[in-house]
Coordinates of C-alpha atoms in Angstrom, one line a residue:
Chain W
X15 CA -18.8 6.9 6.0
X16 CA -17.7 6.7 2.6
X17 CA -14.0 4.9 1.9
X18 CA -11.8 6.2 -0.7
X19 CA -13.3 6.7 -4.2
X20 CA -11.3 6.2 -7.5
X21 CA -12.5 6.7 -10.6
X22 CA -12.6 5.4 -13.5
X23 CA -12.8 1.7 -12.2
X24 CA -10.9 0.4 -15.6
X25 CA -9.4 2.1 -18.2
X26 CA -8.1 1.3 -21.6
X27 CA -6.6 3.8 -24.0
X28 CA -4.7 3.6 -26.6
X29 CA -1.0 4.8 -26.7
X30 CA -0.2 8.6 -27.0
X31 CA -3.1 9.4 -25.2
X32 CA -3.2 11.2 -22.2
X33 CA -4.7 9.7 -19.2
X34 CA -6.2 11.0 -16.1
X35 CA -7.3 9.0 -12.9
X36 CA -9.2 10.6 -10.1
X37 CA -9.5 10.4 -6.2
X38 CA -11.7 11.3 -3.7
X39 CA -10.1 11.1 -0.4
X40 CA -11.7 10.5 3.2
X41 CA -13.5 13.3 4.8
X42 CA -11.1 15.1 7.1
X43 CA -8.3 13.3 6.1
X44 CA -5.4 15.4 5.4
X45 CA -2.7 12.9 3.6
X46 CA -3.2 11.6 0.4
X47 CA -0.6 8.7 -1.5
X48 CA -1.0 7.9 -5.4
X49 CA 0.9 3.9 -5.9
X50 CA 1.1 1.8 -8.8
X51 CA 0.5 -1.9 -8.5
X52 CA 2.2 -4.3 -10.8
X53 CA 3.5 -8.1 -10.6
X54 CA 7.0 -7.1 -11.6
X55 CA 7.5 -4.3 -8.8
X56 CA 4.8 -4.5 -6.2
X57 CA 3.2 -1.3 -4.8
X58 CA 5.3 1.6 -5.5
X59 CA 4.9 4.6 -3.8
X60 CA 4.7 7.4 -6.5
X61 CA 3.5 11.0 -4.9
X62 CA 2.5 12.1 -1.4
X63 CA 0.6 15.5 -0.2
X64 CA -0.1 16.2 3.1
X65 CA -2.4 19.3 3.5
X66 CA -3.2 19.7 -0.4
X67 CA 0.6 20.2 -0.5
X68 CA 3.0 17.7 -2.8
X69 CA 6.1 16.6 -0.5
X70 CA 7.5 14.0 -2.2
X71 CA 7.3 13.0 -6.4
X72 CA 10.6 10.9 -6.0
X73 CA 8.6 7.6 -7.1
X74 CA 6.9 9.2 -10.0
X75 CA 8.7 7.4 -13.1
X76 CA 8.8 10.1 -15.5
X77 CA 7.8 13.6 -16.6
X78 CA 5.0 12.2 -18.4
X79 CA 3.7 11.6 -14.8
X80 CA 2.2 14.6 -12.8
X81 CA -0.3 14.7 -9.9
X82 CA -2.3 17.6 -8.7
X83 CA -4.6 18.0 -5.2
X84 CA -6.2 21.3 -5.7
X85 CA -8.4 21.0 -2.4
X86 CA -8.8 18.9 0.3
X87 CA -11.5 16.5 -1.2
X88 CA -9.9 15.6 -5.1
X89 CA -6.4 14.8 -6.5
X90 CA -5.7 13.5 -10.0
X91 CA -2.9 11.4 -11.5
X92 CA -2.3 12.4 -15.0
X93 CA 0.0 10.3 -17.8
X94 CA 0.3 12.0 -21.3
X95 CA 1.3 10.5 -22.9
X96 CA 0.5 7.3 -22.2
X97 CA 2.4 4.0 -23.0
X98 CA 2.4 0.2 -22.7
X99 CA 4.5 0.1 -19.6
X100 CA 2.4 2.2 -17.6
X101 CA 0.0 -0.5 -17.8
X102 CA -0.5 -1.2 -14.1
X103 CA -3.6 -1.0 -11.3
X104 CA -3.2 2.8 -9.5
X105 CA -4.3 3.3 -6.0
X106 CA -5.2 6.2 -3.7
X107 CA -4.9 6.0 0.0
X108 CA -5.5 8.6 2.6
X109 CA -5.0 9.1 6.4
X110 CA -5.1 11.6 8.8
X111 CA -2.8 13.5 11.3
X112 CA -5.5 14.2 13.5
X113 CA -7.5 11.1 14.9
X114 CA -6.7 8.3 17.6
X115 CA -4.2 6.6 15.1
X116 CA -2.1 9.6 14.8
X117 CA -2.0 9.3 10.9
X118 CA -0.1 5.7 11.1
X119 CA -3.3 4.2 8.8
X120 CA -3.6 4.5 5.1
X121 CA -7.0 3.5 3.9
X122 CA -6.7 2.7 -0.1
X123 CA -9.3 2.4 -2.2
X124 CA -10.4 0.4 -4.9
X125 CA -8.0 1.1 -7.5
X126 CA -8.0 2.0 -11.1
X127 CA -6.7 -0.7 -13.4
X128 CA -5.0 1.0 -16.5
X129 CA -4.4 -0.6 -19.9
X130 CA -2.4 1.2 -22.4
X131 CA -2.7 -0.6 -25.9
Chain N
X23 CA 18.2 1.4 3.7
X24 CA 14.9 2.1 3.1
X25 CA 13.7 -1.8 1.9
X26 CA 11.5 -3.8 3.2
X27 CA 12.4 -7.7 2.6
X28 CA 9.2 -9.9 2.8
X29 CA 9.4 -14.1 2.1
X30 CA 8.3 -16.1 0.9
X31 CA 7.1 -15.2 -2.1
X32 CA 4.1 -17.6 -1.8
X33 CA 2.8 -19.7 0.1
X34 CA 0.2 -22.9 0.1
X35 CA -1.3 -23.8 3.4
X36 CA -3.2 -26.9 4.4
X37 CA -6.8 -26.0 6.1
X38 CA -6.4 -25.4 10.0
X39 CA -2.7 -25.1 9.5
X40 CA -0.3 -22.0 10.1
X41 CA 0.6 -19.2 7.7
X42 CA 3.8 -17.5 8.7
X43 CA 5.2 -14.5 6.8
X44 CA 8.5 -12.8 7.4
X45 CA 9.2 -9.0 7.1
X46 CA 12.7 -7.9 7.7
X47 CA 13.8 -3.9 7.5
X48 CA 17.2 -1.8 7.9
X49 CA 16.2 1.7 8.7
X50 CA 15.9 2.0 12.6
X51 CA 13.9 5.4 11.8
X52 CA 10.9 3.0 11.1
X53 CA 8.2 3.5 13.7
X54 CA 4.8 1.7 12.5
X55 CA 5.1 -1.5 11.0
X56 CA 1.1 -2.4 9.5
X57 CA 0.0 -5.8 7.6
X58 CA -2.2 -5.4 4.6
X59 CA -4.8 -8.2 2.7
X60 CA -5.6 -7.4 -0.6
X61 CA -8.0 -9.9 -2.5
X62 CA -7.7 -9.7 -5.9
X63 CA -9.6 -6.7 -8.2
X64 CA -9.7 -5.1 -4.2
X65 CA -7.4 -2.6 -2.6
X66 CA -5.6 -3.1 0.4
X67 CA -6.8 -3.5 3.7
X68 CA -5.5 -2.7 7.0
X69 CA -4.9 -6.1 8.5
X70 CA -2.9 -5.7 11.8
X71 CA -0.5 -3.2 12.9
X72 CA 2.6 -2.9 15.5
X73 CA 4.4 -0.2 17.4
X74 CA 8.1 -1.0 17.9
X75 CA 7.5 -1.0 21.7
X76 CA 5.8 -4.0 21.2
X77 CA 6.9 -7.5 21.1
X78 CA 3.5 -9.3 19.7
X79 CA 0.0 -8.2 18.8
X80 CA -2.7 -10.5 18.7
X81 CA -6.2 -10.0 16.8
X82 CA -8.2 -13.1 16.5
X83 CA -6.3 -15.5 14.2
X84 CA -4.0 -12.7 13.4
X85 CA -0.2 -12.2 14.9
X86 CA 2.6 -10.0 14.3
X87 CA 5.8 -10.8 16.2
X88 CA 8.0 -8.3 16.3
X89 CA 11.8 -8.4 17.0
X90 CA 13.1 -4.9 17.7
X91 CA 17.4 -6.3 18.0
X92 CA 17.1 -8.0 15.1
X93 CA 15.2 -5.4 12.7
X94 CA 12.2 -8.5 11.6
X95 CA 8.8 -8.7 11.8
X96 CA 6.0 -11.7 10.8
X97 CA 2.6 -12.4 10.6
X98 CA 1.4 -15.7 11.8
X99 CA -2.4 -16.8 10.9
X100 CA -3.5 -19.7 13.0
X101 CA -5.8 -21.9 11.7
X102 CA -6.1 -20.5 8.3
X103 CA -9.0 -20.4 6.5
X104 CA -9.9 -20.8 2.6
X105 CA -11.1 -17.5 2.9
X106 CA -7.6 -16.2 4.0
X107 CA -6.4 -17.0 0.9
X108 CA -4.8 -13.4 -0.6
X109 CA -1.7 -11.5 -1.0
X110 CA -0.3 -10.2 1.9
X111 CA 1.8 -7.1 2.4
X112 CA 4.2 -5.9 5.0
X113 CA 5.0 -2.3 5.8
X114 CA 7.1 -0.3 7.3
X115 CA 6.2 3.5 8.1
X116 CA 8.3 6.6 8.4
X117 CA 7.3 10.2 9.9
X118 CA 7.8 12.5 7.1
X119 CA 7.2 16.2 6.6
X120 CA 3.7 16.1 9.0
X121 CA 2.8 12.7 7.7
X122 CA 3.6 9.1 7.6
X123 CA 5.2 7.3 4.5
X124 CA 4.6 3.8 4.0
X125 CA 7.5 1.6 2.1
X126 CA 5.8 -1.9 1.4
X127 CA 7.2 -5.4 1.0
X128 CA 6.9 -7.6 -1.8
X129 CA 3.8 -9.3 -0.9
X130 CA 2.7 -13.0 -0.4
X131 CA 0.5 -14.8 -2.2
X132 CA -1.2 -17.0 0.2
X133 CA -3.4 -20.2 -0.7
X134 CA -5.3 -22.0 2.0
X135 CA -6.4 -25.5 0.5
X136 CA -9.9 -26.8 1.8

């Protein structure tokens, strides 16, 4: 079975210009979680949806920041404009409600690492 | 209230020794309490995981102890390997609106010398 897909694996873009990342969640799983990796702060939870429904942007840094998960199988994390300081490594993760773990696991996947020049 | 303290920050660890890691937490509402390995250019990985009805959990080389009264957990990797050598993250997870919110430690960057 297929693990979280991200894509684009690396991205570099100039300032001003607006960014999107992309994630394909696990079949069947029902929770989705955008973070942002750096070395200053660590993983920061930024946005949650659990059934394709946002319930929680309180991590996203700014308005410039917006996330979308118009069906069960795609989200997107979109920056516009983009700037330096959003230069970071952005993760998706997903678990579900419904198996043997009760929705305790996140399973993350391979990341997006974002330059903004 | 809703931190999670991890130490050390790193940590370098002679072949065949013991890697211990340290996790501390305030909100009592935590109910899950995972380990993730992330190598580098790799996302993280589910290491090992703990309920809070649980004192230890052991899984090969890989232990969490887990002290309830005084709100800490730790990993402890026996015999460590070169190949344990990552960061290391502790988490601490929290039932929220039909789904289950992870705030994550720090990290730890562990090197295991050959």
């Amino acid at each position: 079975d297929a693990g979280v897909i991200q894509s684009p694996r690396h991205e570099v873009t100039e300032m001003g210009q607006e960014v999107t990342l992309r994630c394909k969640p696990i079949s069947g799983h029902n929770s989705l979680f955008w973070y942002r990796q750096t070395m200053m702060r660590g993983l920061e939870l930024l946005i949650y949806f659990n059934n394709n429904v946002p319930i929680d942007d309180s991590g996203m840094p700014e308005d410039r920041f917006s996330a979308k998960m118009p069906n069960a199988s795609f989200s997107t994390l979109k920056i516009q404009p983009s700037e330096p300081r959003d230069s970071a490594v952005y993760f998706c993760a997903s678990s579900s409600s419904y198996g043997a773990g009760g929705g305790y696991e996140q399973y993350f996947g391979p990341g997006t690492r974002l330059t903004v020049t | 209230q809703q931190q999670v303290k991890q130490s050390p920050q790193s940590l370098i660890v002679q072949k065949g020794g013991i890697s211990i890691i340290n996790c501390a937490y305030e909100n009592t509402a935590f109910d899950y309490f995972p380990w993730y390995q992330q190598f580098p250019g790799k996302g993280p990985a589910l290491l090992i995981a703990i309920r809070p009805d649980v004192s230890e959990k052991k899984e090969g080389r890989f232990t969490i102890s887990f002290n309830k009264s005084a709100k800490q957990f730790s990993l402890h990797i026996m015999d460590s390997q070169p190949g344990d050598s990552a960061t290391y993250f502790c988490a601490a997870s929290i039932h929220t609106s039909g789904t289950y919110k992870y705030i994550f430690g720090t990290g730890t960057r562990l090197k295991v010398l050959a």
